[in-house]
């Protein structure tokens, strides 16, 4: 049930009857939005004034005709004209009750499947030969939430973990490992990271090592068996450790989703040749560049983007052009979402501009950089350890579980089973870290605060998880099994009554779930879903306090309120699951 979409269709149909049989949303734009105050209805129609300017009719005349037609429908309690140029819509209470039951009875919560697109989501992208750190967290968990949500709506989603598995760093590491005779030994990720630091130091300070490292890069790129063997070993060591972190985070990425830079290497010579043939690429001081009028240098001249160096080496821009082409040609993408740091924006825009000019990306394919801000410490600077080092993501997650365990031990004394406490600590700890990030608008920086994210009050994971467990507790007290009640919901045959204002508010919020996740899918903004789940939890808390379920005055009222509680639990669980956050039956 998407109320906004339903209302939009009704309004356009009504306008077509009044104004123009060929009316379209492109010609006459109207807006359906939720009312901020109940005095102004449940929804408001805006944009009518703009239409009146195009068809030579007064606002009141047109609005009166719209209101007269809509008031004949049983969807609405009443529709009225406001003094500020809006049309206020009050939804019919009986209609709301019927939609609640339809939603509760549906396995998909009455959410329609969309016309599927092939959507590629590029996220996480850790560094090879290094441990994942806190800087990888936002891309990983925001990208994964969007993947889950798009798949639920019915899209064919291709996860892409675009790792940097090619280039100079591998020449350095191969040379270093051979020099230290580590090539055939077991290596862990911690050792590998220290090896990388030592290799980089030698590369910067010793010309003979530099020369040897560059030679290994060439050998690697030309398929040398020894170099390829070491290269694959380094990638496998890194990604094996990363998979442990993905599993801890409840992230759906797997080894099969890796599409590193190496995948596109064979395409690069043809890309260069084709861009030159099309007159887009030119030679400049022995390098190959593309001049872009869309970007200006400091002298306000077209910016020259290098796609091949003097020594014949390719750049990230070249790889990203090939990457975009591959995703359109081979993967048949309709939409490509990149969850990459905002500092990469100009780089991506330049690569995409070149790819579009070359005809590699059709106009029908949407390229979207869903950039995000940084994770900051309380000092307002990028989050680091006390010694100034970047925090390892694995350490941060372990700390989250440890802190959650302490909170649970002090706050929840009714649970004594050790294994249950440990499970609860993992669910709350990891969920709190993820939710604290996902609940912030992804385009902004946010301050990482342990105390705030683990609170059982406010817009936090524990607060929403607790709202779910409270409903499970209600079912335990009624003697009904939550799952059994759900499986036999159609046999209850008791209508849902919305007698109080809070019941009505909660009902409308429950029915706004589909329009919420549709909005998230369009914008790639998980915080919209977090805001919704928090609002739903707050409304349910008020409903719980004002409307007794166990001591309801009648059997019909008992069943009505139990159905409302059941639907609330289903949506809370489903919404958190889309965010990659688990629930528990008791806290």
Coordinates of C-alpha atoms in Angstrom, one line a residue:
X1 CA 0.0 0.0 0.0
X2 CA 1.6 3.2 -1.2
X3 CA -0.8 6.0 -0.1
X4 CA 1.1 8.8 -1.9
X5 CA 1.0 6.9 -5.2
X6 CA -2.7 6.0 -4.7
X7 CA -3.6 9.6 -4.0
X8 CA -1.5 10.9 -6.9
X9 CA -3.4 8.6 -9.3
X10 CA -6.7 9.7 -8.0
X11 CA -5.8 13.4 -8.2
X12 CA -4.6 13.1 -11.8
X13 CA -7.6 11.2 -12.8
X14 CA -9.8 13.8 -11.2
X15 CA -7.9 16.7 -12.9
X16 CA -8.2 14.9 -16.3
X17 CA -12.0 14.8 -15.9
X18 CA -12.0 18.6 -15.2
X19 CA -9.1 20.0 -17.2
X20 CA -7.7 17.9 -20.1
X21 CA -8.3 14.3 -21.2
X22 CA -4.6 14.1 -22.1
X23 CA -3.4 15.4 -18.8
X24 CA 0.0 14.1 -17.7
X25 CA 2.2 14.6 -14.7
X26 CA 4.9 16.1 -16.9
X27 CA 2.6 18.9 -18.1
X28 CA 0.8 19.5 -14.8
X29 CA 3.0 18.8 -11.7
X30 CA 1.2 18.3 -8.4
X31 CA 2.7 17.2 -5.1
X32 CA 1.2 14.9 -2.5
X33 CA 2.8 15.3 0.9
X34 CA 2.1 14.2 4.4
X35 CA 0.5 16.9 6.6
X36 CA 2.7 18.2 9.4
X37 CA -0.3 18.8 11.7
X38 CA -3.5 16.7 12.0
X39 CA -5.6 19.9 11.7
X40 CA -4.6 20.1 8.1
X41 CA -5.5 16.5 7.3
X42 CA -3.5 13.4 6.7
X43 CA -2.1 14.5 3.4
X44 CA -2.1 17.7 1.4
X45 CA -2.2 18.5 -2.3
X46 CA 0.1 21.3 -3.5
X47 CA 0.7 22.6 -7.0
X48 CA -2.9 23.4 -7.9
X49 CA -2.2 27.1 -8.1
X50 CA 0.5 26.5 -10.8
X51 CA -2.0 24.5 -12.9
X52 CA -4.6 27.3 -12.7
X53 CA -2.0 29.7 -14.3
X54 CA -1.7 27.5 -17.3
X55 CA -5.4 26.9 -18.0
X56 CA -6.9 30.3 -17.1
X57 CA -9.1 29.3 -14.2
X58 CA -9.1 30.6 -10.6
X59 CA -7.6 28.4 -7.8
X60 CA -10.9 28.3 -5.9
X61 CA -12.9 27.2 -9.0
X62 CA -10.5 24.4 -9.8
X63 CA -10.0 23.3 -6.2
X64 CA -13.8 23.3 -5.6
X65 CA -14.3 21.0 -8.5
X66 CA -11.6 18.7 -7.3
X67 CA -13.0 18.6 -3.7
X68 CA -16.5 17.9 -4.9
X69 CA -15.4 14.9 -6.9
X70 CA -13.1 13.5 -4.2
X71 CA -15.6 13.9 -1.5
X72 CA -17.8 11.3 -3.2
X73 CA -15.2 8.6 -2.8
X74 CA -15.2 6.3 0.3
X75 CA -11.4 6.6 0.5
X76 CA -11.8 10.0 2.1
X77 CA -13.5 11.2 5.3
X78 CA -13.4 14.7 3.9
X79 CA -11.5 16.8 1.4
X80 CA -11.3 20.6 2.0
X81 CA -9.7 23.7 0.6
X82 CA -7.2 25.5 2.9
X83 CA -6.7 29.2 2.9
X84 CA -3.0 28.8 2.1
X85 CA -3.5 27.2 -1.4
X86 CA -3.5 23.5 -0.4
X87 CA -6.2 20.9 -0.5
X88 CA -6.3 19.0 2.7
X89 CA -7.2 15.2 2.7
X90 CA -8.6 13.4 5.7
X91 CA -8.6 9.6 5.1
X92 CA -11.7 7.5 5.9
X93 CA -11.2 5.6 9.1
X94 CA -13.0 2.5 7.8
X95 CA -10.9 2.6 4.7
X96 CA -7.8 2.7 6.8
X97 CA -8.9 -0.3 8.8
X98 CA -9.5 -2.3 5.6
X99 CA -6.0 -1.4 4.3
X100 CA -4.4 -2.4 7.6
X101 CA -6.0 -5.9 7.4
X102 CA -4.8 -6.2 3.8
X103 CA -1.3 -5.3 4.8
X104 CA -1.3 -7.7 7.8
X105 CA -2.6 -10.6 5.7
X106 CA 0.0 -10.1 3.0
X107 CA 3.3 -11.9 3.1
X108 CA 4.9 -8.9 1.4
X109 CA 3.1 -6.4 3.7
X110 CA 0.9 -5.4 0.7
X111 CA 4.0 -3.9 -1.0
X112 CA 4.0 -4.2 -4.8
X113 CA 6.8 -5.6 -6.9
X114 CA 8.3 -3.0 -9.2
X115 CA 9.1 -3.3 -12.9
X116 CA 12.6 -4.8 -12.4
X117 CA 15.7 -3.1 -13.5
X118 CA 19.3 -4.4 -13.6
X119 CA 20.9 -2.2 -10.9
X120 CA 24.6 -2.4 -10.1
X121 CA 25.6 -1.3 -6.6
X122 CA 29.3 -0.5 -6.2
X123 CA 30.2 -0.5 -2.5
X124 CA 32.8 -1.4 0.2
X125 CA 35.9 -1.4 -2.0
X126 CA 38.6 -2.2 0.6
X127 CA 42.3 -2.0 0.0
X128 CA 44.3 -5.2 -0.7
X129 CA 47.1 -6.0 1.7
X130 CA 45.5 -3.8 4.4
X131 CA 42.9 -4.4 7.1
X132 CA 39.5 -2.7 6.7
X133 CA 39.3 0.4 8.8
X134 CA 36.5 2.7 10.0
X135 CA 36.7 4.6 6.7
X136 CA 35.3 1.6 4.9
X137 CA 32.3 1.3 7.2
X138 CA 29.9 3.9 5.6
X139 CA 30.3 2.6 2.0
X140 CA 29.9 -1.0 3.2
X141 CA 26.8 -0.7 5.4
X142 CA 24.9 2.0 3.4
X143 CA 25.5 0.2 0.2
X144 CA 24.3 -3.1 1.6
X145 CA 21.1 -1.6 3.0
X146 CA 20.3 -0.2 -0.4
X147 CA 21.0 -3.6 -2.0
X148 CA 18.6 -5.4 0.4
X149 CA 15.9 -2.8 -0.2
X150 CA 16.2 -2.8 -4.0
X151 CA 16.1 -6.6 -4.1
X152 CA 13.0 -6.7 -1.9
X153 CA 11.2 -4.3 -4.3
X154 CA 11.9 -6.7 -7.1
X155 CA 15.0 -5.4 -8.9
X156 CA 17.8 -7.6 -10.2
X157 CA 20.7 -6.3 -8.1
X158 CA 24.3 -7.0 -8.9
X159 CA 26.6 -6.4 -6.0
X160 CA 30.1 -5.2 -6.9
X161 CA 33.1 -5.0 -4.6
X162 CA 35.5 -3.0 -6.7
X163 CA 38.8 -3.7 -5.0
X164 CA 42.1 -2.1 -6.0
X165 CA 43.8 -5.4 -6.9
X166 CA 46.2 -4.1 -9.6
X167 CA 49.1 -1.6 -9.9
X168 CA 52.3 -0.5 -8.3
X169 CA 51.6 -1.8 -4.8
X170 CA 51.7 -5.4 -6.0
X171 CA 55.0 -4.9 -7.7
X172 CA 56.4 -3.6 -4.4
X173 CA 54.9 -6.4 -2.4
X174 CA 56.1 -9.2 -4.8
X175 CA 59.6 -7.7 -4.8
X176 CA 59.6 -7.4 -1.0
X177 CA 58.2 -10.9 -0.3
X178 CA 60.8 -12.4 -2.7
X179 CA 63.6 -10.5 -1.1
X180 CA 62.6 -11.6 2.4
X181 CA 61.8 -15.1 1.2
X182 CA 58.2 -15.0 2.4
X183 CA 56.8 -16.0 -1.0
X184 CA 55.9 -19.6 0.0
X185 CA 55.1 -19.0 3.7
X186 CA 51.8 -18.6 5.4
X187 CA 51.0 -14.9 5.8
X188 CA 48.3 -13.3 7.9
X189 CA 46.7 -9.9 7.2
X190 CA 48.5 -8.1 10.0
X191 CA 51.9 -9.3 8.7
X192 CA 50.9 -8.3 5.2
X193 CA 50.1 -4.8 6.2
X194 CA 53.5 -4.4 7.9
X195 CA 55.1 -5.8 4.8
X196 CA 53.4 -3.2 2.7
X197 CA 54.7 -0.4 4.9
X198 CA 58.2 -1.7 4.7
X199 CA 57.9 -2.3 0.9
X200 CA 56.7 1.3 0.4
X201 CA 59.6 2.7 2.4
X202 CA 62.1 0.7 0.3
X203 CA 60.3 1.8 -2.9
X204 CA 60.7 5.4 -1.9
X205 CA 64.3 5.2 -0.7
X206 CA 66.1 2.6 -2.9
X207 CA 66.3 3.0 -6.6
X208 CA 67.2 -0.7 -7.3
X209 CA 64.2 -1.9 -5.3
X210 CA 62.0 0.6 -7.2
X211 CA 63.3 -0.7 -10.5
X212 CA 62.6 -4.3 -9.5
X213 CA 59.1 -3.5 -8.2
X214 CA 58.2 -1.8 -11.5
X215 CA 59.5 -4.8 -13.5
X216 CA 57.2 -7.0 -11.4
X217 CA 54.3 -4.8 -12.2
X218 CA 55.0 -5.2 -15.9
X219 CA 55.3 -9.0 -15.5
X220 CA 52.1 -9.2 -13.5
X221 CA 50.2 -7.3 -16.2
X222 CA 51.6 -9.5 -18.9
X223 CA 50.5 -12.7 -17.1
X224 CA 53.7 -14.0 -15.6
X225 CA 52.8 -17.2 -13.7
X226 CA 54.9 -16.5 -10.6
X227 CA 53.6 -13.0 -10.2
X228 CA 50.0 -14.0 -10.8
X229 CA 50.4 -16.7 -8.2
X230 CA 51.7 -14.3 -5.5
X231 CA 49.1 -11.7 -6.6
X232 CA 46.2 -14.1 -6.1
X233 CA 47.6 -15.2 -2.8
X234 CA 47.7 -11.5 -1.5
X235 CA 44.1 -10.9 -2.7
X236 CA 42.9 -14.1 -1.1
X237 CA 44.5 -13.4 2.3
X238 CA 42.9 -9.9 2.3
X239 CA 39.5 -10.9 1.2
X240 CA 39.3 -13.9 3.6
X241 CA 39.8 -11.5 6.5
X242 CA 37.4 -9.0 5.0
X243 CA 34.7 -11.7 4.7
X244 CA 35.0 -12.3 8.5
X245 CA 34.1 -8.6 9.0
X246 CA 31.3 -8.7 6.5
X247 CA 29.8 -11.7 8.4
X248 CA 30.1 -9.8 11.7
X249 CA 28.4 -6.8 10.2
X250 CA 25.6 -9.0 8.7
X251 CA 26.6 -7.7 5.3
X252 CA 25.6 -9.7 2.2
X253 CA 28.8 -9.3 0.2
X254 CA 30.7 -12.5 -0.7
X255 CA 33.8 -13.5 -2.5
X256 CA 31.8 -13.9 -5.7
X257 CA 31.0 -10.2 -5.7
X258 CA 34.6 -9.1 -6.2
X259 CA 35.2 -7.3 -9.4
X260 CA 38.6 -5.7 -9.0
X261 CA 40.5 -3.4 -11.3
X262 CA 42.2 -6.5 -12.8
X263 CA 39.0 -7.5 -14.5
X264 CA 39.2 -4.5 -16.9
X265 CA 42.9 -4.6 -17.7
X266 CA 42.5 -6.3 -21.0
X267 CA 40.1 -3.7 -22.2
X268 CA 42.4 -0.7 -21.6
X269 CA 44.5 -0.8 -24.8
X270 CA 41.3 -0.9 -26.9
X271 CA 39.7 1.9 -24.9
X272 CA 42.8 4.1 -25.6
X273 CA 42.7 3.2 -29.3
X274 CA 39.0 3.8 -29.6
X275 CA 39.1 7.2 -27.9
X276 CA 41.9 8.3 -30.2
X277 CA 40.0 7.1 -33.2
X278 CA 36.9 9.0 -32.2
X279 CA 39.0 12.2 -31.7
X280 CA 38.4 12.4 -28.0
X281 CA 41.9 11.5 -26.9
X282 CA 45.0 13.3 -28.1
X283 CA 48.8 12.9 -27.5
X284 CA 50.3 15.6 -25.2
X285 CA 54.0 15.4 -24.4
X286 CA 54.0 11.7 -25.0
X287 CA 51.0 11.1 -22.7
X288 CA 47.4 10.5 -23.9
X289 CA 44.8 12.9 -22.6
X290 CA 41.2 13.9 -23.1
X291 CA 40.3 17.6 -23.0
X292 CA 37.0 18.2 -21.3
X293 CA 35.2 21.5 -21.8
X294 CA 32.9 20.6 -18.9
X295 CA 35.8 21.0 -16.4
X296 CA 38.2 23.9 -16.2
X297 CA 41.7 24.1 -14.9
X298 CA 43.1 27.0 -12.9
X299 CA 43.6 29.0 -16.1
X300 CA 39.9 28.5 -17.0
X301 CA 40.9 26.3 -19.9
X302 CA 39.4 22.9 -20.7
X303 CA 40.9 20.4 -18.3
X304 CA 43.2 17.7 -19.7
X305 CA 42.4 14.3 -18.1
X306 CA 45.3 11.9 -18.5
X307 CA 44.3 8.4 -19.4
X308 CA 47.8 7.0 -20.3
X309 CA 51.1 8.1 -18.9
X310 CA 54.3 8.6 -20.9
X311 CA 55.6 5.2 -19.8
X312 CA 52.5 3.6 -21.1
X313 CA 50.9 3.0 -17.7
X314 CA 47.1 3.4 -17.3
X315 CA 45.4 5.5 -14.6
X316 CA 42.3 5.0 -12.4
X317 CA 40.3 7.1 -14.8
X318 CA 41.1 4.7 -17.6
X319 CA 40.0 1.8 -15.5
X320 CA 36.8 3.5 -14.4
X321 CA 35.9 4.3 -18.1
X322 CA 36.4 0.6 -18.9
X323 CA 34.5 -0.4 -15.8
X324 CA 31.4 1.7 -16.8
X325 CA 31.6 0.2 -20.3
X326 CA 31.8 -3.3 -19.0
X327 CA 28.8 -2.7 -16.7
X328 CA 26.7 -1.5 -19.6
X329 CA 27.9 -4.0 -22.2
X330 CA 28.3 -7.2 -20.2
X331 CA 26.0 -6.7 -17.2
X332 CA 23.3 -4.8 -19.1
X333 CA 22.9 -2.2 -16.4
X334 CA 19.9 0.1 -16.3
X335 CA 21.1 2.0 -13.2
X336 CA 24.6 2.1 -11.6
X337 CA 25.0 3.3 -8.0
X338 CA 28.5 4.1 -6.6
X339 CA 28.8 4.4 -2.8
X340 CA 32.2 6.1 -2.8
X341 CA 33.7 8.9 -0.7
X342 CA 32.7 12.4 -1.7
X343 CA 36.3 13.3 -2.4
X344 CA 36.1 11.0 -5.5
X345 CA 33.3 13.0 -7.1
X346 CA 35.2 15.0 -9.7
X347 CA 37.2 11.9 -10.7
X348 CA 34.0 9.9 -11.3
X349 CA 32.3 12.8 -13.2
X350 CA 35.3 13.1 -15.5
X351 CA 35.4 9.3 -16.2
X352 CA 31.7 9.2 -16.8
X353 CA 31.8 12.2 -19.1
X354 CA 34.4 10.6 -21.2
X355 CA 32.5 7.3 -21.3
X356 CA 29.3 9.0 -22.3
X357 CA 31.0 11.0 -25.1
X358 CA 32.5 7.8 -26.4
X359 CA 29.1 6.2 -26.5
X360 CA 29.9 3.5 -23.9
X361 CA 27.0 4.5 -21.7
X362 CA 23.6 5.0 -23.2
X363 CA 21.5 8.0 -22.1
X364 CA 19.0 5.5 -20.7
X365 CA 21.5 4.3 -18.1
X366 CA 21.5 6.3 -14.8
X367 CA 25.0 6.8 -13.3
X368 CA 24.7 8.0 -9.6
X369 CA 27.4 8.8 -7.2
X370 CA 25.8 8.4 -3.8
X371 CA 28.6 10.1 -1.9
X372 CA 28.9 10.2 1.9
X373 CA 30.5 12.2 4.7
X374 CA 33.2 11.1 7.2
X375 CA 33.0 9.5 10.6
X376 CA 34.4 11.9 13.2
X377 CA 35.5 11.7 16.8
X378 CA 34.2 13.9 19.5
X379 CA 36.9 16.4 18.7
X380 CA 35.4 16.9 15.2
X381 CA 38.3 15.3 13.4
X382 CA 38.4 12.0 11.5
X383 CA 37.9 9.1 14.0
X384 CA 41.3 7.7 15.1
X385 CA 42.9 5.9 18.0
X386 CA 44.5 7.8 20.8
X387 CA 47.9 7.3 19.2
X388 CA 46.6 8.8 16.0
X389 CA 46.2 5.6 13.9
X390 CA 43.1 4.8 11.9
X391 CA 40.8 2.5 13.8
X392 CA 40.6 -1.0 12.4
X393 CA 37.0 -2.0 11.7
X394 CA 37.3 -5.4 13.3
X395 CA 38.5 -3.8 16.5
X396 CA 35.7 -1.3 16.5
X397 CA 33.1 -4.1 16.1
X398 CA 34.6 -6.1 18.9
X399 CA 34.5 -3.0 21.1
X400 CA 30.8 -2.5 20.2
X401 CA 29.9 -6.1 21.4
X402 CA 32.0 -5.6 24.6
X403 CA 30.2 -2.4 25.5
X404 CA 26.8 -3.8 24.6
X405 CA 27.6 -6.7 27.0
X406 CA 28.3 -4.3 29.8
X407 CA 25.1 -2.4 29.1
X408 CA 23.0 -5.6 29.1
X409 CA 24.6 -6.8 32.3
X410 CA 23.7 -3.6 34.1
X411 CA 20.3 -3.0 32.5
X412 CA 18.8 -6.4 31.8
X413 CA 18.9 -8.6 34.9
X414 CA 16.1 -11.0 33.9
X415 CA 18.4 -12.8 31.4
X416 CA 21.0 -15.0 33.0
X417 CA 21.8 -17.6 30.3
X418 CA 25.4 -16.8 29.2
X419 CA 24.9 -17.8 25.5
X420 CA 21.7 -15.7 25.3
X421 CA 23.5 -12.7 26.8
X422 CA 26.4 -13.1 24.3
X423 CA 23.9 -13.3 21.4
X424 CA 22.1 -10.3 22.7
X425 CA 25.4 -8.4 23.0
X426 CA 26.3 -9.1 19.3
X427 CA 22.8 -8.2 18.0
X428 CA 22.6 -4.9 20.1
X429 CA 26.3 -4.0 19.7
X430 CA 26.6 -4.5 15.9
X431 CA 23.1 -3.1 15.4
X432 CA 23.9 0.0 17.3
X433 CA 27.0 0.8 15.3
X434 CA 25.2 0.2 12.0
X435 CA 22.1 2.2 13.0
X436 CA 24.1 5.1 14.3
X437 CA 25.6 5.5 10.9
X438 CA 22.5 4.6 8.8
X439 CA 20.3 7.0 10.7
X440 CA 22.5 10.0 9.7
X441 CA 22.0 11.6 6.3
X442 CA 24.8 10.0 4.3
X443 CA 25.9 13.3 2.7
X444 CA 27.0 14.7 6.1
X445 CA 29.7 13.9 8.5
X446 CA 28.7 12.5 11.9
X447 CA 30.3 12.2 15.3
X448 CA 30.8 8.7 16.6
X449 CA 29.5 8.4 20.2
X450 CA 29.5 5.1 22.0
X451 CA 27.2 6.3 24.8
X452 CA 24.6 7.8 22.5
X453 CA 24.4 4.8 20.1
X454 CA 23.9 2.2 22.9
X455 CA 21.1 4.1 24.6
X456 CA 17.7 2.5 25.0
X457 CA 16.1 5.9 24.4
X458 CA 15.9 8.2 21.4
X459 CA 16.6 7.4 17.8
X460 CA 18.9 4.3 18.4
X461 CA 18.9 0.7 17.4
X462 CA 18.3 -0.5 21.0
X463 CA 15.1 1.7 21.3
X464 CA 13.6 0.2 18.1
X465 CA 14.8 -3.3 18.9
X466 CA 13.2 -2.9 22.4
X467 CA 9.9 -1.8 20.8
X468 CA 9.8 -5.2 18.9
X469 CA 10.6 -7.2 22.0
X470 CA 7.8 -5.4 23.9
X471 CA 5.3 -6.7 21.3
X472 CA 6.7 -10.2 21.7
X473 CA 6.2 -9.8 25.5
X474 CA 2.5 -8.9 24.9
X475 CA 2.0 -12.0 22.8
X476 CA 3.6 -14.1 25.6
X477 CA 1.1 -12.7 28.1
X478 CA -1.9 -13.3 25.9
X479 CA -1.1 -17.0 25.5
X480 CA -0.9 -16.6 21.7
X481 CA 2.1 -17.6 19.7
X482 CA 3.2 -14.7 17.6
X483 CA 3.8 -16.9 14.5
X484 CA 0.6 -18.9 15.1
X485 CA -1.5 -15.8 15.4
X486 CA 0.0 -14.5 12.2
X487 CA -0.6 -17.8 10.3
X488 CA -4.2 -17.8 11.3
X489 CA -5.0 -14.1 11.0
X490 CA -7.7 -14.6 8.4
X491 CA -9.6 -16.9 10.8
X492 CA -9.9 -14.3 13.5
X493 CA -12.5 -12.4 11.5
X494 CA -12.4 -9.4 13.8
X495 CA -12.1 -6.0 12.1
X496 CA -9.5 -3.5 13.2
X497 CA -11.1 -0.7 15.1
X498 CA -9.5 2.8 15.2
X499 CA -11.4 4.4 18.0
X500 CA -8.8 6.7 19.5
X501 CA -6.6 9.3 17.9
X502 CA -3.4 7.4 18.7
X503 CA -4.8 4.3 17.0
X504 CA -5.5 6.3 13.9
X505 CA -2.1 8.0 13.9
X506 CA -0.4 4.6 14.3
X507 CA -2.5 3.1 11.5
X508 CA -1.5 5.8 9.1
X509 CA 2.1 5.4 10.0
X510 CA 1.9 1.7 9.4
X511 CA 0.4 2.3 6.0
X512 CA 3.2 4.7 5.0
X513 CA 5.8 1.9 5.0
X514 CA 5.8 1.3 1.2
X515 CA 6.0 5.0 0.3
X516 CA 8.9 5.3 2.7
X517 CA 11.0 2.5 1.3
X518 CA 10.2 3.6 -2.3
X519 CA 11.6 7.0 -1.4
X520 CA 14.7 5.4 0.0
X521 CA 15.2 3.4 -3.2
X522 CA 14.9 6.5 -5.3
X523 CA 17.3 8.6 -3.3
X524 CA 19.6 6.0 -1.8
X525 CA 19.1 7.5 1.6
X526 CA 18.7 4.9 4.4
X527 CA 18.3 7.5 7.1
X528 CA 14.7 8.1 5.7
X529 CA 13.8 4.5 6.7
X530 CA 15.5 4.9 10.1
X531 CA 13.5 8.1 10.8
X532 CA 10.3 6.2 9.9
X533 CA 11.1 3.2 12.1
X534 CA 11.8 5.5 15.0
X535 CA 8.5 7.4 14.5
X536 CA 6.7 4.1 14.3
X537 CA 8.3 3.0 17.6
X538 CA 7.4 6.2 19.3
X539 CA 3.8 6.0 18.2
X540 CA 3.5 2.4 19.3
X541 CA 4.9 3.3 22.7
X542 CA 2.1 5.9 23.0
X543 CA -0.4 3.4 21.8
X544 CA 0.8 0.8 24.3
X545 CA 0.4 3.3 27.2
X546 CA -3.0 4.6 26.1
X547 CA -4.7 1.5 24.7
X548 CA -4.6 -1.6 26.9
X549 CA -4.4 -4.8 24.9
X550 CA -4.5 -7.4 27.7
X551 CA -7.2 -5.6 29.6
X552 CA -9.2 -4.4 26.6
X553 CA -12.9 -3.8 27.4
X554 CA -14.2 -6.3 24.8
X555 CA -13.0 -9.3 22.8
X556 CA -13.3 -7.5 19.5
X557 CA -11.2 -4.6 20.9
X558 CA -8.6 -7.1 22.2
X559 CA -8.2 -8.7 18.8
X560 CA -8.2 -5.3 17.0
X561 CA -5.3 -4.0 19.1
X562 CA -3.5 -7.3 19.0
X563 CA -3.6 -7.1 15.2
X564 CA -2.2 -3.6 15.3
X565 CA 0.6 -4.7 17.5
X566 CA 1.3 -7.7 15.2
X567 CA 1.6 -5.5 12.1
X568 CA 3.8 -3.0 14.0
X569 CA 6.2 -5.9 15.0
X570 CA 6.2 -7.2 11.4
X571 CA 7.2 -3.8 10.0
X572 CA 9.8 -3.1 12.6
X573 CA 11.4 -6.5 12.0
X574 CA 11.2 -6.1 8.2
X575 CA 12.5 -2.5 8.2
X576 CA 15.5 -3.4 10.5
X577 CA 16.2 -6.4 8.3
X578 CA 16.4 -4.1 5.2
X579 CA 19.0 -2.2 7.2
X580 CA 20.9 -5.4 8.0
X581 CA 20.0 -5.2 11.7
X582 CA 18.6 -8.2 13.6
X583 CA 15.9 -8.3 16.3
X584 CA 15.6 -10.5 19.4
X585 CA 12.5 -11.8 21.1
X586 CA 13.3 -10.5 24.5
X587 CA 15.6 -8.0 26.2

